[in-house]
mmCIF file of N, CA and C in Angstrom:
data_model
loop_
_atom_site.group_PDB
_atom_site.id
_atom_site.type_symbol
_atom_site.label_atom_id
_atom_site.label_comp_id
_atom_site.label_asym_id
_atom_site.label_seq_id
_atom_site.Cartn_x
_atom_site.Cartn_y
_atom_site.Cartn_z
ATOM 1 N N UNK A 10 -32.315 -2.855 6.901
ATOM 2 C CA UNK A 10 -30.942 -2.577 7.292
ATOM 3 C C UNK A 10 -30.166 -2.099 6.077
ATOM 4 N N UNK A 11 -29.416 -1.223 6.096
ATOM 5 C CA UNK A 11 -28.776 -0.454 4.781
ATOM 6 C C UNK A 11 -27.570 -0.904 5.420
ATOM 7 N N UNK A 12 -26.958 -1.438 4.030
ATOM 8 C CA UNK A 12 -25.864 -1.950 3.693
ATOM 9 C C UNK A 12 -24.632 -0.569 3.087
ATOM 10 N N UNK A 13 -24.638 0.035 3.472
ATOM 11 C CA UNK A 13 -23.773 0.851 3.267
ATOM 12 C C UNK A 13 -22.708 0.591 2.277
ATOM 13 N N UNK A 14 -22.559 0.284 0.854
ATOM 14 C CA UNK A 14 -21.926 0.239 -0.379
ATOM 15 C C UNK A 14 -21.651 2.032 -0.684
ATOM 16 N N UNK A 15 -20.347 1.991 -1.484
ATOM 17 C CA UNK A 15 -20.102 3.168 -2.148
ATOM 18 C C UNK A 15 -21.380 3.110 -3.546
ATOM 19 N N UNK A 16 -21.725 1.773 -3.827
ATOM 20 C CA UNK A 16 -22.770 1.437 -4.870
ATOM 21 C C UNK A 16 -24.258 2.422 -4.051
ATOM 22 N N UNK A 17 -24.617 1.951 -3.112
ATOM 23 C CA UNK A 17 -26.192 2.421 -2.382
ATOM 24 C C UNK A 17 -25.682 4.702 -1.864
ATOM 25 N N UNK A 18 -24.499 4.328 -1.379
ATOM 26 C CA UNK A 18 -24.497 5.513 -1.404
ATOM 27 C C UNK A 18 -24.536 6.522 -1.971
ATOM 28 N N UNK A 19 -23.701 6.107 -3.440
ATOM 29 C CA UNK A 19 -24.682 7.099 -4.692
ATOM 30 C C UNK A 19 -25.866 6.590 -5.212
ATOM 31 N N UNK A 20 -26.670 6.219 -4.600
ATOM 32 C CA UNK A 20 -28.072 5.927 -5.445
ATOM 33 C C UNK A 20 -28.648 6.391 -4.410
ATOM 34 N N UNK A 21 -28.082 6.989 -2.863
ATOM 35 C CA UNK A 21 -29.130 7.650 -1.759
ATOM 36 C C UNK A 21 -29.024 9.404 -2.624
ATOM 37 N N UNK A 22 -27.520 9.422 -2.896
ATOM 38 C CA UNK A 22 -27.187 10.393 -3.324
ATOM 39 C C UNK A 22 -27.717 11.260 -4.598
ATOM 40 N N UNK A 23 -28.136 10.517 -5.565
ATOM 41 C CA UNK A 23 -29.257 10.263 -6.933
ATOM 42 C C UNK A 23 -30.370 11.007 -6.456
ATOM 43 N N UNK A 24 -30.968 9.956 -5.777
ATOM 44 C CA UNK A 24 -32.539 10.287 -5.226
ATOM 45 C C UNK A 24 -32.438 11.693 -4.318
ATOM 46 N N UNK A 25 -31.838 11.582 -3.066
ATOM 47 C CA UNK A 25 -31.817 13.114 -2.804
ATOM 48 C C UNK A 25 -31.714 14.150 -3.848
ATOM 49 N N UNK A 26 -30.858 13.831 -4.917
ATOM 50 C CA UNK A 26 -30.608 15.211 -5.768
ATOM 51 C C UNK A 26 -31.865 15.166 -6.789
ATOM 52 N N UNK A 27 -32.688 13.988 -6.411
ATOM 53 C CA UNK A 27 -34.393 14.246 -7.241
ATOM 54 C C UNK A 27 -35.514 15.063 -6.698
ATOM 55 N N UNK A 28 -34.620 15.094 -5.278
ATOM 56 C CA UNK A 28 -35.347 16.013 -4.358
ATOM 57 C C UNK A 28 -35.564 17.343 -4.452
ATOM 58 N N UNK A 29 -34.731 17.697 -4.859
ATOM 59 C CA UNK A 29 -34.283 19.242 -5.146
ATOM 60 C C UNK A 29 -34.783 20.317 -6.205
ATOM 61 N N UNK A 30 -35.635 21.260 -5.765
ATOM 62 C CA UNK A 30 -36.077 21.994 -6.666
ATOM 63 C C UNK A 30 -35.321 22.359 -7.662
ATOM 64 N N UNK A 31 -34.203 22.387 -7.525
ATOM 65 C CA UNK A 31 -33.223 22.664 -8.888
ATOM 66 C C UNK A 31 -33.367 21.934 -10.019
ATOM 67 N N UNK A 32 -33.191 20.250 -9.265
ATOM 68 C CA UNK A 32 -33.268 19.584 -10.428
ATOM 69 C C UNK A 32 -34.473 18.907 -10.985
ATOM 70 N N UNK A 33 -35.755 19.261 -10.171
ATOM 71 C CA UNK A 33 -37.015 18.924 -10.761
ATOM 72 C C UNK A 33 -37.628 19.696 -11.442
ATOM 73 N N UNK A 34 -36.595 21.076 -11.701
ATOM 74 C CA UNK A 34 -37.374 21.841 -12.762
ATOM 75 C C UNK A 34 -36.368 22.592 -14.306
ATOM 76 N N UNK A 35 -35.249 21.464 -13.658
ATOM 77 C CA UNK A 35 -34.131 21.557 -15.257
ATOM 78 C C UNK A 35 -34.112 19.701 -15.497
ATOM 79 N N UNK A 36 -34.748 19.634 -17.012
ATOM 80 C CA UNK A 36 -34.871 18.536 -17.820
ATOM 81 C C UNK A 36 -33.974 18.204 -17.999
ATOM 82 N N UNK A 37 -32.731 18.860 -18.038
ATOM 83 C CA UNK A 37 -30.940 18.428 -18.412
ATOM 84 C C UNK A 37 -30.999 17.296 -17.423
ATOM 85 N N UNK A 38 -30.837 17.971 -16.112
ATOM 86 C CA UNK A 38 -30.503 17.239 -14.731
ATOM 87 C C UNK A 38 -31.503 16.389 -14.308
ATOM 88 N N UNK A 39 -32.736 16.881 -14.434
ATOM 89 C CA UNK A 39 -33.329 15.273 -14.104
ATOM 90 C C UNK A 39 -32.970 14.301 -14.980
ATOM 91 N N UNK A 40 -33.019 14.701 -16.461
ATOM 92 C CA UNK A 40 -32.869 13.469 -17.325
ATOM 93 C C UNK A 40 -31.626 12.467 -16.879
ATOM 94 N N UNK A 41 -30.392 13.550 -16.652
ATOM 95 C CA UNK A 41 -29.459 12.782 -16.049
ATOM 96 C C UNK A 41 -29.537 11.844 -15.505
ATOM 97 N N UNK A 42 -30.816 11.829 -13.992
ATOM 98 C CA UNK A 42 -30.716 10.560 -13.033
ATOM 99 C C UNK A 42 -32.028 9.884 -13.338
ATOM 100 N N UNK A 43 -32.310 10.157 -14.596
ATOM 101 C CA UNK A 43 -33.448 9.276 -14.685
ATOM 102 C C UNK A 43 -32.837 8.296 -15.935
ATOM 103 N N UNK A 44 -33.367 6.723 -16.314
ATOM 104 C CA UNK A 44 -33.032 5.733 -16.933
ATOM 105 C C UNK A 44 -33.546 5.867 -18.210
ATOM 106 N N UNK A 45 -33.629 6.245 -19.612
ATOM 107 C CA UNK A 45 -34.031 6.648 -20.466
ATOM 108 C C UNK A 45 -35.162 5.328 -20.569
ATOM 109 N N UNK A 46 -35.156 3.914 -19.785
ATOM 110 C CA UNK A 46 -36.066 3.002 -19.288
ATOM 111 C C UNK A 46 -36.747 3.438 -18.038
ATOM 112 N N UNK A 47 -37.285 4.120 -17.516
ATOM 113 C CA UNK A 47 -37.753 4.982 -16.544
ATOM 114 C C UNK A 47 -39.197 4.148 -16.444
ATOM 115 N N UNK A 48 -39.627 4.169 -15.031
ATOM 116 C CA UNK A 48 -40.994 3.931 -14.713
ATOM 117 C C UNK A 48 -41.016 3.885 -13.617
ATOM 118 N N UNK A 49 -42.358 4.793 -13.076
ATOM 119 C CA UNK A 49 -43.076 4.895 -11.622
ATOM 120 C C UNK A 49 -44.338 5.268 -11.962
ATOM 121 N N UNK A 50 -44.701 3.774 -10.765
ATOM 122 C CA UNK A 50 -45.816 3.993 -10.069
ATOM 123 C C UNK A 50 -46.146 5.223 -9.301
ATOM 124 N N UNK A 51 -47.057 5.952 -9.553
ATOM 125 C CA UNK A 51 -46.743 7.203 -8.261
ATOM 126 C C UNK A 51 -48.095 7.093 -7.068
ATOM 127 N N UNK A 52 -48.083 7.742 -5.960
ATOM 128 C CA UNK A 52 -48.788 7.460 -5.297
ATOM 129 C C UNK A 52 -49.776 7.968 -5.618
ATOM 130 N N UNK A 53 -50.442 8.859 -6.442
ATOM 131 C CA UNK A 53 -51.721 8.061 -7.281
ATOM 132 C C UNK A 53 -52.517 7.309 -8.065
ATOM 133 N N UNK A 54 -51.315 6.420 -8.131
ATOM 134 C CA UNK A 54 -51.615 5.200 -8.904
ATOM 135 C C UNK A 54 -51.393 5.360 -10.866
ATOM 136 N N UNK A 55 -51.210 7.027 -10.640
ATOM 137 C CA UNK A 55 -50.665 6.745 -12.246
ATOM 138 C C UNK A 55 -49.263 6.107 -12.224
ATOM 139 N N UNK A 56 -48.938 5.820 -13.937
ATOM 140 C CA UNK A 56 -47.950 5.186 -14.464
ATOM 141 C C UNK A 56 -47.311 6.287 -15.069
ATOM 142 N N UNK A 57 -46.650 6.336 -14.977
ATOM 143 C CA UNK A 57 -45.413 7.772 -15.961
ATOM 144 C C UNK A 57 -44.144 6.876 -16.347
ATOM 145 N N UNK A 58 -43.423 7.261 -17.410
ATOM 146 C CA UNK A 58 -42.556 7.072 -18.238
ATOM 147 C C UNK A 58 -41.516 7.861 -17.993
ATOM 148 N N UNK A 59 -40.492 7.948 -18.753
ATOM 149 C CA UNK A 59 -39.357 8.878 -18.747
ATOM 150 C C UNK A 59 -39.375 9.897 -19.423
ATOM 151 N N UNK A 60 -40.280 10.258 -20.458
ATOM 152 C CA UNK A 60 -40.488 11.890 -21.536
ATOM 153 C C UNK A 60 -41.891 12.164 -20.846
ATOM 154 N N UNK A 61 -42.925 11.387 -20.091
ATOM 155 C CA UNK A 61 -43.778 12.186 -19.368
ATOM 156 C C UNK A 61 -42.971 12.628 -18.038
ATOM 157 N N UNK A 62 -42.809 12.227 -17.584
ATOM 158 C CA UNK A 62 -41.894 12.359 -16.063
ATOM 159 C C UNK A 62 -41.261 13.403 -16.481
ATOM 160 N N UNK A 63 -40.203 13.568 -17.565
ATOM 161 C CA UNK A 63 -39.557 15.058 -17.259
ATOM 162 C C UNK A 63 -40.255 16.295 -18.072
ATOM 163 N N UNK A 64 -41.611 15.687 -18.246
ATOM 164 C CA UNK A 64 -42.277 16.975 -19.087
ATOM 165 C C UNK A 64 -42.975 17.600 -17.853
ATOM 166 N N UNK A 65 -43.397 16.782 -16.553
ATOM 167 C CA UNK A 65 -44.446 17.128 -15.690
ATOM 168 C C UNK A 65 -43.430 17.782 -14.351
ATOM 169 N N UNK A 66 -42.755 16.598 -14.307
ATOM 170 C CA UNK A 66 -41.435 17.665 -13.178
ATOM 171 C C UNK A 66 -41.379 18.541 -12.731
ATOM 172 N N UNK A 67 -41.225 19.741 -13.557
ATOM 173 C CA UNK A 67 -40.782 20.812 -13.103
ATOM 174 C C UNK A 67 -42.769 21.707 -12.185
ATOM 175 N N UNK A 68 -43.549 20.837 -13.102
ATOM 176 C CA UNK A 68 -44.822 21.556 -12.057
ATOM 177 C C UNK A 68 -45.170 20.440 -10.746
ATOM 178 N N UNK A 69 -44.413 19.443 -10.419
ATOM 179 C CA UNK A 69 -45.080 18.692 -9.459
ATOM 180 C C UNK A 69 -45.018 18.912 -8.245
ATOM 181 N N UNK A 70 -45.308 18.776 -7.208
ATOM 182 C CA UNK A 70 -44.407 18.825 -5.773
ATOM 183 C C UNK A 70 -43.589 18.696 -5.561
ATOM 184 N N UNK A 71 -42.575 19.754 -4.528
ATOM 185 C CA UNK A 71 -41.410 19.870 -4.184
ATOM 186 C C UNK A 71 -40.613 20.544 -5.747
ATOM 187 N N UNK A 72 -41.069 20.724 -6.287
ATOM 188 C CA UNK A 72 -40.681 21.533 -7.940
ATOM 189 C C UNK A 72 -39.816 23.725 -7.510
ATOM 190 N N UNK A 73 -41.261 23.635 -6.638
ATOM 191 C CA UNK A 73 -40.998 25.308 -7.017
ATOM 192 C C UNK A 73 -40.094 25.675 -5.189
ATOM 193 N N UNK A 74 -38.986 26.798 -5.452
ATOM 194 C CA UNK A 74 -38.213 26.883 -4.926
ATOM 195 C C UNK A 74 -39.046 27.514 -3.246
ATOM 196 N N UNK A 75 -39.883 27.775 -3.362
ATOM 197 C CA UNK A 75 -40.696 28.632 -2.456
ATOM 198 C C UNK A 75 -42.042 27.723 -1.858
ATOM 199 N N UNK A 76 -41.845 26.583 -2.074
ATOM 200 C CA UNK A 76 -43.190 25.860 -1.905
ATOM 201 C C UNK A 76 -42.863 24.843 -1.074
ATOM 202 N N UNK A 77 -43.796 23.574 -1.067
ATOM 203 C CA UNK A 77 -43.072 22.508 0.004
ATOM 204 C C UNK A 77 -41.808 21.406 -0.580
ATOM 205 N N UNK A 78 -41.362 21.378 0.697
ATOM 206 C CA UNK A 78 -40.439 20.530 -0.137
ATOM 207 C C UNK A 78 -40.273 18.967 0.494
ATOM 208 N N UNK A 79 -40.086 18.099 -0.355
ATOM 209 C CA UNK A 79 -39.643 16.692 0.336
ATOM 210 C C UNK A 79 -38.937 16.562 1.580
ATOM 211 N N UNK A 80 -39.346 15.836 2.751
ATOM 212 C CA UNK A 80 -38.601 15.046 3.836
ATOM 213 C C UNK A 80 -38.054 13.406 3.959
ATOM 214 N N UNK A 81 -37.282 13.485 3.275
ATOM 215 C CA UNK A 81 -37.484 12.410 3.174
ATOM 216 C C UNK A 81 -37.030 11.297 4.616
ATOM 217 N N UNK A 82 -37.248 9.904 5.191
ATOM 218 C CA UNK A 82 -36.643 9.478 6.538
ATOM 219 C C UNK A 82 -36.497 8.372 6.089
ATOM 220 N N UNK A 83 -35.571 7.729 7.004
ATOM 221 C CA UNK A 83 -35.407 6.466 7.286
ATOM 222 C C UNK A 83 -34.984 5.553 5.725
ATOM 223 N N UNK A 84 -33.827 6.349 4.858
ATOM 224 C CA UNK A 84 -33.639 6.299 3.361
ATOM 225 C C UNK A 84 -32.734 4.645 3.840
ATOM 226 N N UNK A 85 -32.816 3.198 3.270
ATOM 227 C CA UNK A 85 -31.797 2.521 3.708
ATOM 228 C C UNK A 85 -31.544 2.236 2.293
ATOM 229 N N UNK A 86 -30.694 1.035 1.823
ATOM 230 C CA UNK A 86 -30.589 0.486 0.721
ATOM 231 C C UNK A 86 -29.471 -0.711 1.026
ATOM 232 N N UNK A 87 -30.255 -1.509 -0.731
ATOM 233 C CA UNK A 87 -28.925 -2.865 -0.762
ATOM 234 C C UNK A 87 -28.816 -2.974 -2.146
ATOM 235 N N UNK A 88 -27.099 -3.105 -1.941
ATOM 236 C CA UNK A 88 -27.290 -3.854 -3.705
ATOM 237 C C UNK A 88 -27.679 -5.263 -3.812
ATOM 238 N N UNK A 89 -28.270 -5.186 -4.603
ATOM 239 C CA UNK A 89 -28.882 -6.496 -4.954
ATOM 240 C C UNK A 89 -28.322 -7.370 -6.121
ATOM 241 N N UNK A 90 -27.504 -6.605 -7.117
ATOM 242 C CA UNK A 90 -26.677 -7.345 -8.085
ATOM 243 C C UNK A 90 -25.900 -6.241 -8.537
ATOM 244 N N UNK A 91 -24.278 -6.427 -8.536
ATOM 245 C CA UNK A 91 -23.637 -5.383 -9.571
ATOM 246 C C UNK A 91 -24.412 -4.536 -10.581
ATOM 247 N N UNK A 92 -24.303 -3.574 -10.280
ATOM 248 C CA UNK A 92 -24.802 -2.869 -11.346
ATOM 249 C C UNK A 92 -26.514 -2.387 -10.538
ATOM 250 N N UNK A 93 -27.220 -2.678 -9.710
ATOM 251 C CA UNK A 93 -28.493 -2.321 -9.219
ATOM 252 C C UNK A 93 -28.791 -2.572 -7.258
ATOM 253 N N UNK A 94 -29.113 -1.120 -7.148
ATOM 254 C CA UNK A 94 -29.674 -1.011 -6.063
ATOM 255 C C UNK A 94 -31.183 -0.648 -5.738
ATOM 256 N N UNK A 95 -31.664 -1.011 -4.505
ATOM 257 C CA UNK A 95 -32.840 -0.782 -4.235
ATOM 258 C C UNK A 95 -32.684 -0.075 -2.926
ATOM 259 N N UNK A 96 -33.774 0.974 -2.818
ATOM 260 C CA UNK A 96 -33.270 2.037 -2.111
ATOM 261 C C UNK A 96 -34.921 2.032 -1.071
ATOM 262 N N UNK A 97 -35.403 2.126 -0.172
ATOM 263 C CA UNK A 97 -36.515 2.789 0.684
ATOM 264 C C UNK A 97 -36.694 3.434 1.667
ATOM 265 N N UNK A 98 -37.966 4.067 2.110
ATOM 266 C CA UNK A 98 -37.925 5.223 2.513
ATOM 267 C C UNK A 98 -39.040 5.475 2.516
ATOM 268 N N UNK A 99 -39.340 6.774 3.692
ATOM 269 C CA UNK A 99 -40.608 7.654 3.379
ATOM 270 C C UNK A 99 -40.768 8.835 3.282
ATOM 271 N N UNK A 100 -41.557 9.331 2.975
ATOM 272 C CA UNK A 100 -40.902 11.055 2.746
ATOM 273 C C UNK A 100 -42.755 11.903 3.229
ATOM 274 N N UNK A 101 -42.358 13.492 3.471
ATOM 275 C CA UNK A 101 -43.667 14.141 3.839
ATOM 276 C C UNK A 101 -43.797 15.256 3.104
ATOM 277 N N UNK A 102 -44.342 15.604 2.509
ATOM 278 C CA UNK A 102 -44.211 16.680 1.817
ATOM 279 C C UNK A 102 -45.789 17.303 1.894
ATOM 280 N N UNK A 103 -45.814 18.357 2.520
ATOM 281 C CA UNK A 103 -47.189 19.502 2.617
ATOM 282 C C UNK A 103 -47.975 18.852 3.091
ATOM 283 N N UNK A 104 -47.656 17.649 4.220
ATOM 284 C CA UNK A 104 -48.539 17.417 4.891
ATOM 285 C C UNK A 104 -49.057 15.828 4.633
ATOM 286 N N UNK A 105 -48.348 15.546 3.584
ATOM 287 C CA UNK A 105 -48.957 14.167 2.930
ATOM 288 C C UNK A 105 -47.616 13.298 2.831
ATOM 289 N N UNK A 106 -47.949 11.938 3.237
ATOM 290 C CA UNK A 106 -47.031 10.672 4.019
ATOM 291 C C UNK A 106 -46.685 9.707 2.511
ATOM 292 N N UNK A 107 -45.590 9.648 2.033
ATOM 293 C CA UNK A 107 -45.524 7.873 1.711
ATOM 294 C C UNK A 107 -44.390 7.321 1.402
ATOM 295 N N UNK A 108 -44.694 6.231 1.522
ATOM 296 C CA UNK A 108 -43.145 5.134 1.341
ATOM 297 C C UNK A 108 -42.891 4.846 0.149
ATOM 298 N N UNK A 109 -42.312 5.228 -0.062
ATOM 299 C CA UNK A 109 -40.663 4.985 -1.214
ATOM 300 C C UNK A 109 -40.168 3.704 -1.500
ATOM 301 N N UNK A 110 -40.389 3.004 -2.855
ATOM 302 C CA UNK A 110 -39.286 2.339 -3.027
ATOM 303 C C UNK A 110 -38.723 2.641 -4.190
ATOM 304 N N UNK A 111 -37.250 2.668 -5.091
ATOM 305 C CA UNK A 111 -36.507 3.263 -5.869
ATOM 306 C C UNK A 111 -35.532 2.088 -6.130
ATOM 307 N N UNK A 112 -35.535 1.589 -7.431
ATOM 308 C CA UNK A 112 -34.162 0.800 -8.042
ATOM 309 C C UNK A 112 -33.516 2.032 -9.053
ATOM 310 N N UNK A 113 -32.428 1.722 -8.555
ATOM 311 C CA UNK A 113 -30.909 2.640 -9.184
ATOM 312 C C UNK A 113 -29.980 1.570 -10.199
ATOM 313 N N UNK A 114 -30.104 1.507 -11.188
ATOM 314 C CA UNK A 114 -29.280 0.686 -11.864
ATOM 315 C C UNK A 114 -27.767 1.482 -12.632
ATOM 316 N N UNK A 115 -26.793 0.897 -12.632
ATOM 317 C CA UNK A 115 -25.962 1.371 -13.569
ATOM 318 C C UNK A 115 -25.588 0.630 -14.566
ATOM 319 N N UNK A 116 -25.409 0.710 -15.748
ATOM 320 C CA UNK A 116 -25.193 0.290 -17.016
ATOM 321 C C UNK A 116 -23.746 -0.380 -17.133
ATOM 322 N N UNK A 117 -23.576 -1.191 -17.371
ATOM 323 C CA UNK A 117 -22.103 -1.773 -18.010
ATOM 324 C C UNK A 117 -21.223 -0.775 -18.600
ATOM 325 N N UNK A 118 -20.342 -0.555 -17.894
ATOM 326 C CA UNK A 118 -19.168 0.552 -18.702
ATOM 327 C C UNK A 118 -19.443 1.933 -18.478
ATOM 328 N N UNK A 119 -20.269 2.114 -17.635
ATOM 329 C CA UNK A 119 -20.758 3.628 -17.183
ATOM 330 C C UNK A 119 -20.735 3.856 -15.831
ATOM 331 N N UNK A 120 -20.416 5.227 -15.485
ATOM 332 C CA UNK A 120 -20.138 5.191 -13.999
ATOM 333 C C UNK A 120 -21.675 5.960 -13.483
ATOM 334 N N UNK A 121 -22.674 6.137 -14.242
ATOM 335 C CA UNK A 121 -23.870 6.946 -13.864
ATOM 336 C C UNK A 121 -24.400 6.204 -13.053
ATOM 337 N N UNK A 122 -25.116 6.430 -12.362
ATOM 338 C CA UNK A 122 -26.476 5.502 -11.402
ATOM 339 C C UNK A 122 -27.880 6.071 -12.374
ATOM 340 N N UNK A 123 -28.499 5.804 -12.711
ATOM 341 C CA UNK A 123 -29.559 6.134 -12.794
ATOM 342 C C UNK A 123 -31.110 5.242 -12.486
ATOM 343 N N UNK A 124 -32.196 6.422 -11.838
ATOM 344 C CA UNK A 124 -33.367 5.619 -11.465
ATOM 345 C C UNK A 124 -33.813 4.743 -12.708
ATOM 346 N N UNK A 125 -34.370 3.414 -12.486
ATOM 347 C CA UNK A 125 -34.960 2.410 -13.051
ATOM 348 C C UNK A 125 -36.466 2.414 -13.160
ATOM 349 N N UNK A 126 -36.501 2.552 -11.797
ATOM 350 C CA UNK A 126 -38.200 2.511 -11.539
ATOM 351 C C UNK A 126 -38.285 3.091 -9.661
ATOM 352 N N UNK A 127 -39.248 3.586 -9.819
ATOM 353 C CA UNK A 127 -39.865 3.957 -8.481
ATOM 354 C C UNK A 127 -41.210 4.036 -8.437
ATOM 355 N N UNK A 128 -41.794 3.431 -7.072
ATOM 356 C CA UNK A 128 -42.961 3.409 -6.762
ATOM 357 C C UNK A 128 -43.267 4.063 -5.094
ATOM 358 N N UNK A 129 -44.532 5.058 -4.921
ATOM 359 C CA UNK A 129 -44.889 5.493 -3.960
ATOM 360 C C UNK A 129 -46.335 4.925 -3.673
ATOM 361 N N UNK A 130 -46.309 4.729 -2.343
ATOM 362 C CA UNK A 130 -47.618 4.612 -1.414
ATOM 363 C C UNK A 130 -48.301 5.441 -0.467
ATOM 364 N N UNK A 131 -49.446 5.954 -0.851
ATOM 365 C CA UNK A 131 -49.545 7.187 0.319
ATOM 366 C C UNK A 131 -49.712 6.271 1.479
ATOM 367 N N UNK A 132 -49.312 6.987 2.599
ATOM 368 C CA UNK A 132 -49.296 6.860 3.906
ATOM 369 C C UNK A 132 -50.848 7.262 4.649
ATOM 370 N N UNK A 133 -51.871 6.745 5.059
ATOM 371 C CA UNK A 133 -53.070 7.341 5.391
ATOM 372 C C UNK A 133 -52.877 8.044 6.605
ATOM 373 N N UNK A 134 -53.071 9.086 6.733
ATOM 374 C CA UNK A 134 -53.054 9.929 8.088
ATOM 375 C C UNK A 134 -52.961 9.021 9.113
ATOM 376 N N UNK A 135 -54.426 7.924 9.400
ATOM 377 C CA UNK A 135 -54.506 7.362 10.568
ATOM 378 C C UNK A 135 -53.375 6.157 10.515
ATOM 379 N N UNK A 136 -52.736 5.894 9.814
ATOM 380 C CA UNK A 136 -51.363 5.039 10.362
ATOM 381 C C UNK A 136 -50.325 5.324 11.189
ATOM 382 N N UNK A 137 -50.161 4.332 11.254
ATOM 383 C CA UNK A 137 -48.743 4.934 12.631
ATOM 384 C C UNK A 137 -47.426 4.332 11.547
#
């Protein structure tokens, strides 16, 4: 159940704009919504950081303006303490399924949201 905060709503707002070929292939703007403490699990089980993450970006999926792009569904979220939200979801991209989870933290004295950590799970075809 998403708790609808002006807090969760910019951290749906964050993540969508991670969506976006624009900003997965300018390091300015991702760096922006990423946590200079950055970490995801990705749904192949690697670990990436925050200077690998925006070195690989701009070639990953959903990157190039002409190619596939993220769907993402069913995005909810809660804050869980001033200052941090947790956000989930699943998304499809070229054919391939998985669920989303995303903490958005903001810093003391800053009005940024930025991702904390995110982790993906592929979705196996035969699931419902």
């Amino acid at each position: 159940m998403s708790r609808e905060t002006d807090e969760v709503r910019e951290a749906i707002a964050g993540e969508l704009r991670l969506m976006d070929p624009d900003v997965r292939t300018s390091r300015s703007r991702a760096g922006k919504l990423l946590d200079p403490d950055f970490v995801e699990v990705g749904a192949s089980g690697r670990r990436w950081r925050y200077e690998d993450m925006l070195a690989a970006l701009p070639e990953m999926d959903g990157a190039a303006e002409d190619g596939p792009r993220f769907e993402p569904s069913d995005m909810t979220g809660v804050l869980l303490a001033p200052g941090l939200v947790h956000l989930t979801y699943e998304t499809v991209i070229g054919g391939s399924r998985a669920r989303r989870s995303s903490l958005w933290r903001r810093r003391s004295g800053s009005a940024t949201w930025q991702m904390y950590y995110h982790q993906a799970t592929p979705i196996p075809p035969e699931a419902t």
